[in-house]
Coordinates of C-alpha atoms and ligand atoms in Angstrom, one line a residue:
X1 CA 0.3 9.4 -34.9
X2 CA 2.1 9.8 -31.5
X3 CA -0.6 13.0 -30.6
X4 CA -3.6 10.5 -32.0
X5 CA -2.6 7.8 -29.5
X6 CA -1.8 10.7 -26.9
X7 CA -5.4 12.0 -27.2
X8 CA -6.8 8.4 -27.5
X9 CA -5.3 7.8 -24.0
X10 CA -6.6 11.3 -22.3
X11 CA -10.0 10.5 -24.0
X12 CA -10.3 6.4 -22.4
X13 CA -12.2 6.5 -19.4
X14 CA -10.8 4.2 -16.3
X15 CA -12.9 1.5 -16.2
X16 CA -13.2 -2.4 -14.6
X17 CA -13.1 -5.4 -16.9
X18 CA -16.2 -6.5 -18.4
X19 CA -18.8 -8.9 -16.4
X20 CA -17.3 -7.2 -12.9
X21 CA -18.9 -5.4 -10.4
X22 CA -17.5 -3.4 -7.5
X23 CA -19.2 -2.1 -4.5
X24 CA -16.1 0.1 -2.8
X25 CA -17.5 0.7 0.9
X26 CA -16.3 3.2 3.0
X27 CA -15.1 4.0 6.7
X28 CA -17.2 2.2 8.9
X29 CA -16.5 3.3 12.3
X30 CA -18.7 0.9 14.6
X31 CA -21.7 2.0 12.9
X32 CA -22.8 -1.9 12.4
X33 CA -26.9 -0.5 12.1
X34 CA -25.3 1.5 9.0
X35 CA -23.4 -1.4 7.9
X36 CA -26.4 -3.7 7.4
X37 CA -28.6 -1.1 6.0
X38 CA -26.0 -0.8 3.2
X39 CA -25.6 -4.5 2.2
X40 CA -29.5 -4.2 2.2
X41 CA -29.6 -1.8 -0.4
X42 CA -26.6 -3.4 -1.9
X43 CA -29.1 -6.8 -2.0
X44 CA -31.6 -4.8 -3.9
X45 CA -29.4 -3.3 -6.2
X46 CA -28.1 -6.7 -7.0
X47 CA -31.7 -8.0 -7.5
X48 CA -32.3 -5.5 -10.0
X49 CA -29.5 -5.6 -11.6
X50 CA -27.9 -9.0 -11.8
X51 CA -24.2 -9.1 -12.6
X52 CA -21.8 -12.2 -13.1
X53 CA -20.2 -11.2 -10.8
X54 CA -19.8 -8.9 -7.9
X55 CA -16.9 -7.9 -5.5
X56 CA -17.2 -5.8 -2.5
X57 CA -14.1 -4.2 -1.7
X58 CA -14.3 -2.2 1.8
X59 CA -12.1 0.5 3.1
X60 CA -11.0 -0.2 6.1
X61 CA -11.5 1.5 9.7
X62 CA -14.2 -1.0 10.9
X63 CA -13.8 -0.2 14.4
X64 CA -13.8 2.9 17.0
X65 CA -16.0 5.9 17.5
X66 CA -19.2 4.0 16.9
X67 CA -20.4 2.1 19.5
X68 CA -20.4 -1.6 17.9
X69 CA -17.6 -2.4 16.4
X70 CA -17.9 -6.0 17.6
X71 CA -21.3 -6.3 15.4
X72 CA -19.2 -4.6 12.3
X73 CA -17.1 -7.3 12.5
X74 CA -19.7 -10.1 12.8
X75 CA -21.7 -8.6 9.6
X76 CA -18.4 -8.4 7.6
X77 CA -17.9 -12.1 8.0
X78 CA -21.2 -13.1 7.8
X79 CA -21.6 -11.0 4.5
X80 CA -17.7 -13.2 3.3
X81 CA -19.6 -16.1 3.8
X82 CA -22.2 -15.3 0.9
X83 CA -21.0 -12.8 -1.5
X84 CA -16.7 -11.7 -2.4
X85 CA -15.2 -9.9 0.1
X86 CA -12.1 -8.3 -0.1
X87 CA -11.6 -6.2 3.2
X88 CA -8.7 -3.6 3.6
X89 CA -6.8 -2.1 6.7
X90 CA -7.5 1.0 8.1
X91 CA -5.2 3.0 10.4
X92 CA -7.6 2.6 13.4
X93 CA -7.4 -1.3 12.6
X94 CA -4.0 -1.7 12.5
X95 CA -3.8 0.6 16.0
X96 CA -5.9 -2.3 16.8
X97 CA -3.8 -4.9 16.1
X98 CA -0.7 -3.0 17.6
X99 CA -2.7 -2.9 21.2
X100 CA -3.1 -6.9 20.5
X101 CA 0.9 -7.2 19.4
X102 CA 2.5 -4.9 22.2
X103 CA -0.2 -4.3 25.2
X104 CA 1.9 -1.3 26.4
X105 CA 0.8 0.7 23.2
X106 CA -2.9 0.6 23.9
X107 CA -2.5 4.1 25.2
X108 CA -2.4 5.4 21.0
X109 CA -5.2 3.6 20.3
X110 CA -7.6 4.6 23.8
X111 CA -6.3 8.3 22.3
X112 CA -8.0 7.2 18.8
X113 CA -11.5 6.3 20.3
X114 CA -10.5 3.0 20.5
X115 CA -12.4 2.8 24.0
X116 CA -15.5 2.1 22.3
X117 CA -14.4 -0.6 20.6
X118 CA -13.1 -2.1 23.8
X119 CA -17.0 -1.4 25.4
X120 CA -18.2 -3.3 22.3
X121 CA -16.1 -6.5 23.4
X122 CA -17.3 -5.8 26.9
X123 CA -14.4 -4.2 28.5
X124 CA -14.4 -1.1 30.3
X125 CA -11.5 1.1 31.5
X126 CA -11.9 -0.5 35.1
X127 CA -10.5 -3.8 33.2
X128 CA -7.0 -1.7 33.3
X129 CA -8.1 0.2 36.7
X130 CA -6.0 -0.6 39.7
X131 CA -3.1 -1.8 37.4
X132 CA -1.0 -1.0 34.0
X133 CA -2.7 0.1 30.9
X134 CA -0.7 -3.4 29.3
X135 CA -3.3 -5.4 31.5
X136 CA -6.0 -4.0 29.8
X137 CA -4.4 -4.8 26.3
X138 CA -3.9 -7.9 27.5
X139 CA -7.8 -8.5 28.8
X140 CA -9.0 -7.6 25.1
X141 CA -6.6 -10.2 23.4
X142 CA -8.2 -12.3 25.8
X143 CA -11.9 -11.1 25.3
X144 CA -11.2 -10.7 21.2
X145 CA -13.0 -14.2 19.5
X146 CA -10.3 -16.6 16.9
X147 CA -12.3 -15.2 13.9
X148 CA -11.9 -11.9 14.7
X149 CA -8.5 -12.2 15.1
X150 CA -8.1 -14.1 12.2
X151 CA -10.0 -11.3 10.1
X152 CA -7.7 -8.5 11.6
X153 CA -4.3 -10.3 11.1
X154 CA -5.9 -11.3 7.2
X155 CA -6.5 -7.5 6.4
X156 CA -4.9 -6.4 3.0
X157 CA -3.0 -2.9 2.6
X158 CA -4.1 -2.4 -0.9
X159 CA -6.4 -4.1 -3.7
X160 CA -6.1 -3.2 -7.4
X161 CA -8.9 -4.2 -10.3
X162 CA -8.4 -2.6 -13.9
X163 CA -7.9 1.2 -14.0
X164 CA -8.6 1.6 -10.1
X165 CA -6.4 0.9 -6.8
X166 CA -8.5 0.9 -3.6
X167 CA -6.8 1.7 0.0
X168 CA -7.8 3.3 2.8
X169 CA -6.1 6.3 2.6
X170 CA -4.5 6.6 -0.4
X171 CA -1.2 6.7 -1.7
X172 CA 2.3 9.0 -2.1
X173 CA 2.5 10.6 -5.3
X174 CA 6.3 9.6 -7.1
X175 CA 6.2 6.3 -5.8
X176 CA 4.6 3.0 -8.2
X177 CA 1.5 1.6 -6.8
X178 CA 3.2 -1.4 -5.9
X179 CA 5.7 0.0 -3.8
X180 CA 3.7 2.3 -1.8
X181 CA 4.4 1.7 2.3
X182 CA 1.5 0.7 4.6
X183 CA 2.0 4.4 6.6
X184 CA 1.3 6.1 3.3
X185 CA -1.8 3.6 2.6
X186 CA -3.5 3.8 5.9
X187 CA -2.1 7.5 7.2
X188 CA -1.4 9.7 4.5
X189 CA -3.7 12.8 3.8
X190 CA -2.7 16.1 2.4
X191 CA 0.5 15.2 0.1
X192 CA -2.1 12.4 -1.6
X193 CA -5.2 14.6 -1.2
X194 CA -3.2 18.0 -3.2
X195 CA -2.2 15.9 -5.5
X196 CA -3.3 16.8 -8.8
X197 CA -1.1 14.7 -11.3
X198 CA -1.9 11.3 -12.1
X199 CA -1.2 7.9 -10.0
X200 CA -1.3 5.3 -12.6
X201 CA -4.6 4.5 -11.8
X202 CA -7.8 6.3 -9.8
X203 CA -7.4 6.0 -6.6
X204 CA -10.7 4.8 -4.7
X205 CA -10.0 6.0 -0.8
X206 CA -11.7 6.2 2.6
X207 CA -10.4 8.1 6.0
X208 CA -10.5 11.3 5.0
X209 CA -14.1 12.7 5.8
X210 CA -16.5 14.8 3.1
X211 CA -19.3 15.5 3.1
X212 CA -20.6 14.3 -0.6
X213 CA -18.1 11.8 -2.3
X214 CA -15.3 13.9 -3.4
X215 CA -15.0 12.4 -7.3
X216 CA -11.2 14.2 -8.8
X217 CA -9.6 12.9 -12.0
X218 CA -7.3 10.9 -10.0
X219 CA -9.0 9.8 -7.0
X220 CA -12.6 9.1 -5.3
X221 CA -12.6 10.0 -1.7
X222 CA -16.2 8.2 -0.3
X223 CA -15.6 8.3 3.5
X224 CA -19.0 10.8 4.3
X225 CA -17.9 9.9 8.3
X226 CA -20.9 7.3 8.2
X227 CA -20.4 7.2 12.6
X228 CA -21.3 11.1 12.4
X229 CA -23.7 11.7 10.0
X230 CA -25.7 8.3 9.4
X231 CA -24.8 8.5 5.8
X232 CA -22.4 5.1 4.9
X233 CA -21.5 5.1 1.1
X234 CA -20.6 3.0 -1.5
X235 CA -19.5 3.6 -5.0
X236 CA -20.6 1.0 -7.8
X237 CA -18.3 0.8 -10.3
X238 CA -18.9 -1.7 -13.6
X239 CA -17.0 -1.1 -16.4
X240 CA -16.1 2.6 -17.0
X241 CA -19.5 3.7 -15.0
X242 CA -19.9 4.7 -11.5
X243 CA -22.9 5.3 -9.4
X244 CA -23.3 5.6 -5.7
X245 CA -25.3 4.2 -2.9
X246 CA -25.7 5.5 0.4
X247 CA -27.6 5.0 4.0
X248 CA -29.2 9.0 4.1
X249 CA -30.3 9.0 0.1
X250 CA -32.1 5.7 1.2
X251 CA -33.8 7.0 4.0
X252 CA -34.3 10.4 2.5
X253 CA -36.6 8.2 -0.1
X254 CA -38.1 6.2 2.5
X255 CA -39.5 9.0 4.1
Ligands
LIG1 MN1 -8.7 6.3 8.8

């Protein structure tokens, strides 16, 4: 009986509840051309395939490296405004919002690339020149628009539907999915990534680059460093089956 129900477990595949779709989007990067290419195909996918409902759940690190991370954030809220968003923190967001919180720490962002992100909101380095890094934190709190403010400050660490959890980076292995700390959901990488046991649920993660989705047992890693190589993923999940959709596969079939 017990190695019936045992087996019955092993055998169940994680899945969503019925009449829900996902579309799990990763790492961004200010690649916004990318960005709206994907909810294009995303559009067409609905339009073939209509759902009751449909949830896109994105990964977090909308800003730095590419070179709009301005427009990233105008498509994201644009795209709220007409289908369910649910948008997590990435590490390079919350540098972000560190630079806003305490302008002498824009220094560890300006070391993550965040210098392009400043160019996308029309600030240069010369915005700082002549004077203290903390007065060009200061000149992009000021340059920043209330909405984009407002989606930074409303970013969520974690989001969890049926048998999957979605952060940005993942999680620490030991600790209850509910307990995890925002380091270990925006930062961690090789004690999740080694991880071979099980989390309590599978793990759908960004920030870690591969070059194909890397689909484990326990985890989906689908950050293919869209700002790099053109290719922006997303993984459809509905139900207990999972498909992918991505910017380079597109434009590979285009061709
Ligand atoms: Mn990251």
């Amino acid at each position: 009986m017990r190695s019936g129900s045992k087996l019955r477990s092993h055998q169940r595949q994680p899945r969503l509840p019925d009449g829900l779709r996902i579309y799990a989007i990763g790492d961004v990067h200010g690649r916004a051309d990318l960005l709206e290419r994907l909810f294009g195909l995303i559009d067409a996918d609905l339009a073939r395939r209509p759902t009751p409902r449909a949830l896109h759940v994105m990964l977090g690190d909308y800003v730095d490296r590419g070179p709009a991370s301005r427009a990233v954030i105008d498509a994201i809220l644009a795209r709220a405004k007409c289908r369910e968003l649910v948008a997590l923190k990435g590490n390079h967001d919350a540098l972000l919002l560190q630079a806003l919180d305490e302008p002498t720490s824009i220094g560890d962002w300006l070391l993550m690339h965040g210098v392009e992100t400043l160019a996308s909101y029309g600030l240069t380095s010369a915005d700082g020149a002549g004077s203290k890094l903390s007065d060009l934190g200061r000149a992009f709190a000021a340059a920043l628009p209330a909405e984009h403010l407002e989606f930074f400050r409303g970013l969520k660490l974690s989001f969890s539907c049926g048998d999957f959890f979605f952060a940005h980076a993942g999680v620490r292995p030991g600790i209850d999915l509910d307990r995890q700390s925002e380091k270990d959901l925006l930062w961690i990488r090789q004690d999740f990534l080694r991880h071979d046991g099980d989390f309590g649920k599978v793990i759908v993660h960004g920030h870690t680059p591969v070059r194909d989705v890397e689909r484990r047992r326990n985890r989906i890693g689908i950050d293919t460093a869209a700002y790099a190589t053109g290719k922006l993923t997303a993984l459809v999940i509905e139900g207990n089956d999972l498909r992918l959709i991505d910017t380079a596969t597109a434009a590979l079939r285009a061709a």
